Amino acid sequence: MTDLPLAGPLPAISEVPASSLAAWLEARGEPAYRATQVLAGVHRPEVTGFGAISDVPAGVRADLDRSFRFGTIRGSHVLEADGGLTAKAVHELADGQRVESVLMRYPGRRGAAPRTTICISSQAGCAVNCPFCATGQAGFGRHLSPGEIVDQVLHWHRDPWQALGADWRSGSRSGTYNIVFMGMGEPLNNTDRVFEAVRLLNDPERLGIGARHITVSTSGVVPGIDRMIEELPQVNLAISLHAADDVLRNELVPLNRKWPLEVLMAAGRRFAARTGRRVSLEYVMIDGMNDSLEQAERLAVLAAGWRSHVNLIPLNPTPGSRWSGTPPARVSAFAGVLRAAGVPATVRDTRGREIEAACGQLHAQLAGRELPAATRRGGRAREAVAP
Ligand code: SAH
Ligand code: SF4
């Protein structure tokens, strides 16, 4: 596979298999170690183009530039909040599709290492059509390629303002970044490419992010959960539940008509039993919709007795939505019912609310707007938003 396509975009270096790169270099008479050197260079955070990989001969760098794309993202619009601890980017891809990613930094307290969570998209848009979700409302665009998925992580890795690369260089790589597939799209409707992206993120010659630091969130694609058990048993699974009976869930997560609660919960239990890993059950709390204590009791029955953990997330209302988030007192009462039944439950904070950080929201806000000129040239536009 050393021939390059005659038309269409060049292959992206972030998804070119190491063996293909090695063969391509060998065909140019380069020594075997060159592929490792190129990959190491591409992943050094300060390197922003093939020309900057200084330990590789200039002729090879020029050849790389003619034959591969250094990145699949044409430009990014970045909004920051919490003094830069939360940041959100809308990325424009080669064909003009736009996707979002979010960065959340947790400074290490009392000598502990800082943690960084990067939330990435798996599709442009989403076909599942959950009525409370801005991405769902926008409809399906297309699947993302493995390189387009990985490049969202590389965007933050290379961000000079965030300087994440310093943590990556000094810490154990495997624990430096946590990656969550909670941006736009349903990852298990794009399984082949998402799984390939996970393997690329894992690769010690690339970012070397450990599987245990990666979480796939699904609205309930059961065959995809079974593939995770077989192919990626060390990756964490989160199931977006949002309702504890089929009538309500059919409305909130329309995919429930295909794989109803009983079938979905059986898949969750299978995952926990086979992998020994705890499954997160995500529950977006919508005022007056799914937050009654009766729903809490039903949810407790679904979640009790196996390795599960409930995350309660007050709805981040989308513009024009008829729904709002459950008030804090009712969230606590709901959590109390779960805990009394022995089900571990955490109330999640809503970081980034002021920068439209919920799935698909910033994208919706910028839709139809030209991204600023700096962004279109491959640079970036930044805005700081006061809390
Ligand atoms: N499609 C996958 C992953 C992307 S959505 C899934 O649904 O799991 C990631 C999470 O964000 C899901 O749990 C989703 O329900 C939640 N979410 C979507 N819109 C939201 C909103 N407006 N407020 C709070 N959470 C939201
Ligand atoms: Fe798709 Fe997830 Fe949004 Fe539902 S919540 S529409 S599955 S991205």
Tab-separated table of C-alpha atoms and ligand atoms in Angstrom:
chain	number	residue	atom	x	y	z
A	1	MET	CA	0.000	0.000	0.000
A	2	THR	CA	2.565	2.592	-1.021
A	3	ASP	CA	0.581	4.070	-3.912
A	4	LEU	CA	-1.290	7.234	-3.166
A	5	PRO	CA	-4.671	8.104	-4.634
A	6	LEU	CA	-4.545	10.251	-7.767
A	7	ALA	CA	-7.533	12.323	-6.760
A	8	GLY	CA	-9.245	13.331	-3.544
A	9	PRO	CA	-7.639	14.416	-0.313
A	10	LEU	CA	-4.243	13.017	0.642
A	11	PRO	CA	-4.189	10.335	3.360
A	12	ALA	CA	-4.096	11.819	6.860
A	13	ILE	CA	-0.950	10.962	8.803
A	14	SER	CA	-3.022	10.454	11.973
A	15	GLU	CA	-4.664	7.358	10.444
A	16	VAL	CA	-1.961	5.968	8.159
A	17	PRO	CA	-0.969	2.527	9.500
A	18	ALA	CA	2.637	2.417	10.712
A	19	SER	CA	3.312	-0.471	8.299
A	20	SER	CA	2.139	1.602	5.284
A	21	LEU	CA	4.274	4.532	6.365
A	22	ALA	CA	7.266	2.220	6.766
A	23	ALA	CA	6.703	0.763	3.267
A	24	TRP	CA	6.331	4.257	1.785
A	25	LEU	CA	9.624	5.340	3.376
A	26	GLU	CA	11.398	2.149	2.378
A	27	ALA	CA	10.372	2.716	-1.249
A	28	ARG	CA	12.290	6.005	-0.994
A	29	GLY	CA	15.383	4.234	0.269
A	30	GLU	CA	14.964	5.404	3.860
A	31	PRO	CA	16.172	3.262	6.798
A	32	ALA	CA	13.715	1.200	8.841
A	33	TYR	CA	13.848	3.464	11.913
A	34	ARG	CA	12.569	6.443	9.906
A	35	ALA	CA	8.872	5.524	10.360
A	36	THR	CA	9.212	5.571	14.144
A	37	GLN	CA	11.032	8.886	13.922
A	38	VAL	CA	8.324	10.445	11.729
A	39	LEU	CA	5.507	9.221	14.013
A	40	ALA	CA	7.341	10.464	17.111
A	41	GLY	CA	7.805	13.842	15.420
A	42	VAL	CA	4.178	14.123	14.344
A	43	HIS	CA	3.070	13.598	17.967
A	44	ARG	CA	5.452	16.066	19.596
A	45	PRO	CA	3.058	18.794	20.773
A	46	GLU	CA	5.128	21.687	19.423
A	47	VAL	CA	5.276	20.218	15.908
A	48	THR	CA	2.599	21.794	13.703
A	49	GLY	CA	3.685	20.545	10.271
A	50	PHE	CA	5.987	17.981	8.635
A	51	GLY	CA	8.538	20.765	8.046
A	52	ALA	CA	9.088	21.088	11.808
A	53	ILE	CA	10.252	17.485	12.383
A	54	SER	CA	13.857	18.621	12.581
A	55	ASP	CA	15.518	15.217	13.033
A	56	VAL	CA	14.150	13.980	9.678
A	57	PRO	CA	16.052	14.988	6.494
A	58	ALA	CA	14.582	17.998	4.671
A	59	GLY	CA	13.931	16.028	1.464
A	60	VAL	CA	11.838	13.454	3.333
A	61	ARG	CA	9.901	16.207	5.092
A	62	ALA	CA	9.089	17.833	1.730
A	63	ASP	CA	8.014	14.449	0.338
A	64	LEU	CA	5.790	13.808	3.374
A	65	ASP	CA	4.185	17.186	2.846
A	66	ARG	CA	3.365	16.344	-0.774
A	67	SER	CA	1.989	12.894	0.037
A	68	PHE	CA	0.125	13.151	3.363
A	69	ARG	CA	-2.114	15.577	5.187
A	70	PHE	CA	-0.687	16.649	8.531
A	71	GLY	CA	-4.256	17.155	9.826
A	72	THR	CA	-7.851	16.729	8.700
A	73	ILE	CA	-9.094	19.844	10.512
A	74	ARG	CA	-9.137	22.959	8.325
A	75	GLY	CA	-9.755	25.436	11.125
A	76	SER	CA	-11.106	25.671	14.660
A	77	HIS	CA	-13.111	28.238	16.540
A	78	VAL	CA	-12.327	28.054	20.272
A	79	LEU	CA	-14.298	29.409	23.221
A	80	GLU	CA	-12.860	29.352	26.729
A	81	ALA	CA	-14.480	29.513	30.145
A	82	ASP	CA	-13.460	28.903	33.771
A	83	GLY	CA	-10.212	30.807	33.128
A	84	GLY	CA	-9.233	28.377	30.381
A	85	LEU	CA	-9.990	25.207	32.396
A	86	THR	CA	-12.932	24.505	30.092
A	87	ALA	CA	-12.649	25.126	26.372
A	88	LYS	CA	-14.746	24.155	23.425
A	89	ALA	CA	-13.818	24.006	19.758
A	90	VAL	CA	-15.896	23.833	16.609
A	91	HIS	CA	-13.681	22.192	13.992
A	92	GLU	CA	-14.222	22.592	10.271
A	93	LEU	CA	-13.299	19.527	8.192
A	94	ALA	CA	-12.090	19.370	4.578
A	95	ASP	CA	-15.614	19.165	3.104
A	96	GLY	CA	-17.004	21.945	5.298
A	97	GLN	CA	-18.698	19.653	7.855
A	98	ARG	CA	-18.292	20.916	11.415
A	99	VAL	CA	-17.886	18.955	14.631
A	100	GLU	CA	-17.220	19.862	18.249
A	101	SER	CA	-14.805	18.831	20.941
A	102	VAL	CA	-14.525	19.990	24.555
A	103	LEU	CA	-11.551	20.158	26.916
A	104	MET	CA	-11.955	19.988	30.697
A	105	ARG	CA	-8.905	20.410	32.915
A	106	TYR	CA	-8.802	19.436	36.569
A	107	PRO	CA	-5.705	20.890	38.242
A	108	GLY	CA	-3.882	18.410	40.498
A	109	ARG	CA	-4.369	19.261	44.143
A	110	ARG	CA	-1.646	18.776	46.745
A	111	GLY	CA	0.942	17.260	44.448
A	112	ALA	CA	-1.476	15.018	42.546
A	113	ALA	CA	-1.058	14.998	38.750
A	114	PRO	CA	-3.489	17.200	36.811
A	115	ARG	CA	-6.227	15.434	34.887
A	116	THR	CA	-7.446	16.379	31.465
A	117	THR	CA	-10.642	15.093	29.882
A	118	ILE	CA	-11.206	15.578	26.167
A	119	CYS	CA	-14.716	15.024	24.831
A	120	ILE	CA	-14.763	14.183	21.110
A	121	SER	CA	-17.256	13.633	18.283
A	122	SER	CA	-17.677	10.440	16.278
A	123	GLN	CA	-20.052	11.693	13.569
A	124	ALA	CA	-21.055	15.025	12.041
A	125	GLY	CA	-24.614	15.185	13.382
A	126	CYS	CA	-26.501	12.128	14.623
A	127	ALA	CA	-29.362	10.023	13.295
A	128	VAL	CA	-30.749	8.950	16.692
A	129	ASN	CA	-32.722	12.176	17.033
A	130	CYS	CA	-33.089	12.537	20.816
A	131	PRO	CA	-35.432	15.529	21.259
A	132	PHE	CA	-33.426	17.187	24.069
A	133	CYS	CA	-30.101	17.102	22.183
A	134	ALA	CA	-28.941	19.880	19.839
A	135	THR	CA	-26.977	17.393	17.695
A	136	GLY	CA	-30.011	15.142	17.349
A	137	GLN	CA	-32.110	18.086	16.249
A	138	ALA	CA	-29.618	18.983	13.519
A	139	GLY	CA	-29.890	15.511	11.894
A	140	PHE	CA	-27.174	13.269	10.447
A	141	GLY	CA	-24.319	14.617	8.325
A	142	ARG	CA	-21.790	11.810	7.897
A	143	HIS	CA	-19.477	9.415	9.715
A	144	LEU	CA	-16.067	10.723	10.798
A	145	SER	CA	-12.945	8.885	9.666
A	146	PRO	CA	-10.501	7.521	12.278
A	147	GLY	CA	-8.114	10.396	11.462
A	148	GLU	CA	-10.848	13.004	11.924
A	149	ILE	CA	-11.595	11.530	15.348
A	150	VAL	CA	-7.946	11.374	16.458
A	151	ASP	CA	-7.234	14.887	15.121
A	152	GLN	CA	-9.681	16.370	17.645
A	153	VAL	CA	-7.456	15.026	20.423
A	154	LEU	CA	-4.332	16.219	18.587
A	155	HIS	CA	-5.893	19.693	18.331
A	156	TRP	CA	-5.809	20.051	22.141
A	157	HIS	CA	-2.509	18.182	22.464
A	158	ARG	CA	-0.900	20.831	20.225
A	159	ASP	CA	-2.736	23.848	21.661
A	160	PRO	CA	-0.008	26.260	22.776
A	161	TRP	CA	-2.363	28.085	25.154
A	162	GLN	CA	-3.326	24.922	27.016
A	163	ALA	CA	0.245	23.563	27.028
A	164	LEU	CA	-1.055	20.033	27.637
A	165	GLY	CA	2.007	18.635	25.931
A	166	ALA	CA	4.066	19.372	29.035
A	167	ASP	CA	1.937	16.934	31.098
A	168	TRP	CA	2.132	14.377	28.287
A	169	ARG	CA	5.911	14.597	28.091
A	170	SER	CA	6.477	14.332	31.836
A	171	GLY	CA	3.700	12.014	33.046
A	172	SER	CA	2.824	8.419	32.320
A	173	ARG	CA	1.303	8.877	28.865
A	174	SER	CA	-1.334	6.304	29.415
A	175	GLY	CA	-2.914	8.395	32.188
A	176	THR	CA	-2.388	11.907	30.884
A	177	TYR	CA	-5.610	12.292	28.938
A	178	ASN	CA	-9.056	10.850	29.512
A	179	ILE	CA	-11.007	10.590	26.278
A	180	VAL	CA	-14.800	10.445	26.216
A	181	PHE	CA	-16.909	9.862	23.099
A	182	MET	CA	-19.610	12.233	24.322
A	183	GLY	CA	-19.467	14.867	21.606
A	184	MET	CA	-21.573	14.804	18.457
A	185	GLY	CA	-22.759	11.505	17.036
A	186	GLU	CA	-23.519	7.948	18.090
A	187	PRO	CA	-20.141	6.164	18.240
A	188	LEU	CA	-21.636	2.666	17.992
A	189	ASN	CA	-23.362	3.634	14.720
A	190	ASN	CA	-19.828	4.189	13.374
A	191	THR	CA	-18.154	1.229	15.057
A	192	ASP	CA	-15.395	0.302	12.593
A	193	ARG	CA	-13.979	3.815	12.407
A	194	VAL	CA	-14.416	4.539	16.112
A	195	PHE	CA	-12.674	1.275	17.067
A	196	GLU	CA	-9.821	2.071	14.676
A	197	ALA	CA	-9.546	5.547	16.255
A	198	VAL	CA	-9.330	3.924	19.708
A	199	ARG	CA	-6.513	1.656	18.511
A	200	LEU	CA	-4.672	4.656	17.050
A	201	LEU	CA	-5.073	6.576	20.336
A	202	ASN	CA	-3.743	3.515	22.219
A	203	ASP	CA	-0.684	3.109	19.985
A	204	PRO	CA	2.478	3.713	22.068
A	205	GLU	CA	4.161	5.144	18.935
A	206	ARG	CA	1.417	7.773	18.772
A	207	LEU	CA	-0.362	9.324	21.794
A	208	GLY	CA	-0.240	6.104	23.851
A	209	ILE	CA	-3.520	6.724	25.699
A	210	GLY	CA	-4.462	3.622	27.709
A	211	ALA	CA	-7.784	1.930	26.895
A	212	ARG	CA	-8.843	2.323	30.528
A	213	HIS	CA	-8.708	6.088	30.003
A	214	ILE	CA	-11.156	5.963	27.094
A	215	THR	CA	-14.961	5.897	27.432
A	216	VAL	CA	-17.490	5.189	24.690
A	217	SER	CA	-20.962	6.570	25.369
A	218	THR	CA	-23.896	5.027	23.526
A	219	SER	CA	-27.614	5.693	23.351
A	220	GLY	CA	-28.035	1.899	23.282
A	221	VAL	CA	-26.762	0.199	20.114
A	222	VAL	CA	-26.742	-3.373	21.453
A	223	PRO	CA	-24.674	-5.092	18.695
A	224	GLY	CA	-22.045	-2.368	19.171
A	225	ILE	CA	-21.860	-3.122	22.917
A	226	ASP	CA	-21.274	-6.791	22.081
A	227	ARG	CA	-18.488	-5.815	19.684
A	228	MET	CA	-16.877	-3.749	22.448
A	229	ILE	CA	-16.876	-6.845	24.693
A	230	GLU	CA	-15.060	-8.841	22.010
A	231	GLU	CA	-12.745	-6.230	20.530
A	232	LEU	CA	-12.124	-3.509	23.134
A	233	PRO	CA	-12.821	-5.083	26.543
A	234	GLN	CA	-10.639	-2.543	28.383
A	235	VAL	CA	-12.486	0.517	27.096
A	236	ASN	CA	-15.139	1.951	29.451
A	237	LEU	CA	-18.802	1.864	28.492
A	238	ALA	CA	-21.404	4.507	29.310
A	239	ILE	CA	-25.052	3.916	28.429
A	240	SER	CA	-27.302	6.968	27.991
A	241	LEU	CA	-30.432	5.740	29.734
A	242	HIS	CA	-32.469	8.899	30.522
A	243	ALA	CA	-35.640	6.937	31.326
A	244	ALA	CA	-36.453	3.787	33.266
A	245	ASP	CA	-39.562	2.676	31.373
A	246	ASP	CA	-39.991	1.935	27.668
A	247	VAL	CA	-42.835	4.386	26.989
A	248	LEU	CA	-40.822	7.359	28.214
A	249	ARG	CA	-37.549	6.122	26.737
A	250	ASN	CA	-39.161	5.610	23.312
A	251	GLU	CA	-39.785	9.347	23.367
A	252	LEU	CA	-36.480	10.554	24.851
A	253	VAL	CA	-34.148	8.108	23.045
A	254	PRO	CA	-35.983	6.916	19.890
A	255	LEU	CA	-33.469	4.071	19.386
A	256	ASN	CA	-35.245	2.387	22.301
A	257	ARG	CA	-37.897	1.147	19.845
A	258	LYS	CA	-35.218	-1.058	18.276
A	259	TRP	CA	-33.426	-2.186	21.448
A	260	PRO	CA	-35.804	-1.723	24.400
A	261	LEU	CA	-34.706	-1.479	28.027
A	262	GLU	CA	-34.748	-5.171	28.809
A	263	VAL	CA	-32.495	-5.991	25.856
A	264	LEU	CA	-30.238	-2.998	26.538
A	265	MET	CA	-29.830	-3.736	30.247
A	266	ALA	CA	-29.002	-7.352	29.443
A	267	ALA	CA	-26.202	-6.073	27.163
A	268	GLY	CA	-24.944	-3.775	29.948
A	269	ARG	CA	-24.850	-6.695	32.383
A	270	ARG	CA	-23.075	-8.838	29.799
A	271	PHE	CA	-20.434	-6.137	29.368
A	272	ALA	CA	-19.909	-5.854	33.136
A	273	ALA	CA	-19.760	-9.635	33.630
A	274	ARG	CA	-17.404	-10.311	30.729
A	275	THR	CA	-15.016	-7.383	31.234
A	276	GLY	CA	-15.217	-6.962	35.007
A	277	ARG	CA	-15.689	-3.244	34.364
A	278	ARG	CA	-18.287	-0.934	35.880
A	279	VAL	CA	-20.818	0.448	33.394
A	280	SER	CA	-21.941	4.090	33.748
A	281	LEU	CA	-25.627	4.745	33.303
A	282	GLU	CA	-26.106	8.362	32.184
A	283	TYR	CA	-29.343	10.040	33.158
A	284	VAL	CA	-30.061	13.588	31.908
A	285	MET	CA	-32.579	15.104	34.312
A	286	ILE	CA	-35.397	17.012	32.616
A	287	ASP	CA	-37.756	19.038	34.798
A	288	GLY	CA	-41.122	17.299	35.148
A	289	MET	CA	-40.262	14.731	32.474
A	290	ASN	CA	-38.122	11.886	33.819
A	291	ASP	CA	-37.286	13.092	37.341
A	292	SER	CA	-40.139	11.718	39.478
A	293	LEU	CA	-39.281	9.594	42.501
A	294	GLU	CA	-41.219	6.781	40.837
A	295	GLN	CA	-38.737	6.887	37.910
A	296	ALA	CA	-35.924	6.850	40.475
A	297	GLU	CA	-37.341	3.663	41.975
A	298	ARG	CA	-37.624	2.012	38.557
A	299	LEU	CA	-34.077	3.101	37.739
A	300	ALA	CA	-32.852	1.624	41.025
A	301	VAL	CA	-34.344	-1.741	40.021
A	302	LEU	CA	-32.553	-1.623	36.638
A	303	ALA	CA	-29.209	-0.589	38.147
A	304	ALA	CA	-29.086	-2.660	41.349
A	305	GLY	CA	-27.244	-5.938	41.740
A	306	TRP	CA	-24.562	-5.567	39.060
A	307	ARG	CA	-21.509	-3.400	38.399
A	308	SER	CA	-23.213	-0.148	37.421
A	309	HIS	CA	-22.981	3.473	38.470
A	310	VAL	CA	-25.571	6.182	37.773
A	311	ASN	CA	-24.486	9.670	36.666
A	312	LEU	CA	-27.203	12.287	37.057
A	313	ILE	CA	-26.772	15.274	34.727
A	314	PRO	CA	-29.219	18.208	34.883
A	315	LEU	CA	-30.338	19.035	31.325
A	316	ASN	CA	-28.422	21.839	29.645
A	317	PRO	CA	-31.391	23.349	27.788
A	318	THR	CA	-30.920	23.807	24.047
A	319	PRO	CA	-32.084	27.091	22.479
A	320	GLY	CA	-35.810	27.102	21.855
A	321	SER	CA	-36.320	23.943	23.907
A	322	ARG	CA	-39.548	23.533	25.865
A	323	TRP	CA	-37.633	21.663	28.573
A	324	SER	CA	-35.390	22.781	31.424
A	325	GLY	CA	-33.073	21.060	33.869
A	326	THR	CA	-34.334	19.557	37.143
A	327	PRO	CA	-33.736	21.919	40.114
A	328	PRO	CA	-30.931	20.854	42.513
A	329	ALA	CA	-33.230	19.841	45.402
A	330	ARG	CA	-35.100	17.337	43.218
A	331	VAL	CA	-31.837	16.004	41.766
A	332	SER	CA	-30.673	15.302	45.356
A	333	ALA	CA	-33.942	13.588	46.260
A	334	PHE	CA	-33.685	11.432	43.122
A	335	ALA	CA	-30.076	10.512	43.984
A	336	GLY	CA	-31.217	9.700	47.538
A	337	VAL	CA	-33.675	7.065	46.263
A	338	LEU	CA	-30.916	5.394	44.235
A	339	ARG	CA	-28.423	5.390	47.109
A	340	ALA	CA	-31.001	4.017	49.538
A	341	ALA	CA	-31.373	1.077	47.141
A	342	GLY	CA	-27.609	0.528	47.184
A	343	VAL	CA	-27.011	2.012	43.729
A	344	PRO	CA	-23.955	4.299	43.515
A	345	ALA	CA	-25.003	7.668	42.059
A	346	THR	CA	-23.068	10.854	41.304
A	347	VAL	CA	-24.485	14.250	40.448
A	348	ARG	CA	-22.350	15.684	37.646
A	349	ASP	CA	-21.392	19.335	37.480
A	350	THR	CA	-22.396	21.260	34.408
A	351	ARG	CA	-19.095	22.716	33.351
A	352	GLY	CA	-19.064	24.957	30.349
A	353	ARG	CA	-22.731	25.899	30.484
A	354	GLU	CA	-21.807	29.465	29.505
A	355	ILE	CA	-20.012	28.296	26.366
A	356	GLU	CA	-22.850	26.084	25.131
A	357	ALA	CA	-20.762	23.045	25.984
A	358	ALA	CA	-23.588	20.512	25.756
A	359	CYS	CA	-23.529	18.256	22.787
A	360	GLY	CA	-24.072	20.100	19.508
A	361	GLN	CA	-24.960	23.456	20.978
A	362	LEU	CA	-22.105	25.673	19.890
A	363	HIS	CA	-22.264	24.132	16.441
A	364	ALA	CA	-25.927	25.075	16.229
A	365	GLN	CA	-25.118	28.604	17.324
A	366	LEU	CA	-22.421	29.051	14.675
A	367	ALA	CA	-24.383	27.320	11.890
A	368	GLY	CA	-24.468	29.371	8.728
A	369	ARG	CA	-21.861	31.777	10.111
A	370	GLU	CA	-18.541	32.007	8.384
A	371	LEU	CA	-15.768	30.990	10.777
A	372	PRO	CA	-13.376	33.923	11.332
A	373	ALA	CA	-10.658	34.409	8.702
A	374	ALA	CA	-7.834	33.302	11.006
A	375	THR	CA	-9.684	30.044	11.517
A	376	ARG	CA	-10.182	29.474	7.815
A	377	ARG	CA	-6.466	29.808	7.233
A	378	GLY	CA	-5.897	26.943	9.641
A	379	GLY	CA	-5.206	29.222	12.581
A	380	ARG	CA	-7.674	29.643	15.345
A	381	ALA	CA	-10.028	32.260	16.700
A	382	ARG	CA	-10.346	32.468	20.466
A	383	GLU	CA	-12.907	34.089	22.656
A	384	ALA	CA	-12.928	34.083	26.424
A	385	VAL	CA	-16.367	33.980	27.968
A	386	ALA	CA	-16.803	35.264	31.498
A	387	PRO	CA	-18.737	32.909	33.786
B	1	SAH	N1	-24.653	9.572	21.163
B	1	SAH	C1	-23.989	9.160	22.348
B	1	SAH	C2	-22.789	10.010	22.716
B	1	SAH	C3	-22.895	11.485	22.495
B	1	SAH	S1	-24.075	12.350	23.504
B	1	SAH	C4	-24.972	9.104	23.515
B	1	SAH	O1	-26.080	9.612	23.367
B	1	SAH	O2	-24.608	8.534	24.534
B	1	SAH	C5	-23.224	12.386	25.078
B	1	SAH	C6	-24.137	12.622	26.252
B	1	SAH	O3	-24.628	13.966	26.271
B	1	SAH	C7	-25.329	11.688	26.266
B	1	SAH	O4	-25.501	11.080	27.519
B	1	SAH	C8	-26.445	12.673	25.941
B	1	SAH	O5	-27.653	12.189	26.355
B	1	SAH	C9	-25.983	13.923	26.642
B	1	SAH	N2	-26.701	15.132	26.246
B	1	SAH	C10	-27.172	15.455	25.019
B	1	SAH	N3	-27.792	16.643	25.035
B	1	SAH	C11	-27.714	17.099	26.302
B	1	SAH	C12	-28.200	18.279	26.955
B	1	SAH	N4	-28.851	19.223	26.285
B	1	SAH	N5	-27.954	18.414	28.286
B	1	SAH	C13	-27.257	17.459	28.966
B	1	SAH	N6	-26.773	16.338	28.398
B	1	SAH	C14	-27.018	16.151	27.072
B	2	SF4	FE1	-27.343	11.320	19.107
B	2	SF4	FE2	-26.419	11.064	21.626
B	2	SF4	FE3	-27.576	13.362	20.803
B	2	SF4	FE4	-29.084	11.187	21.130
B	2	SF4	S1	-27.950	12.280	22.738
B	2	SF4	S2	-29.168	12.594	19.362
B	2	SF4	S3	-27.682	9.589	20.474
B	2	SF4	S4	-25.665	12.499	20.041
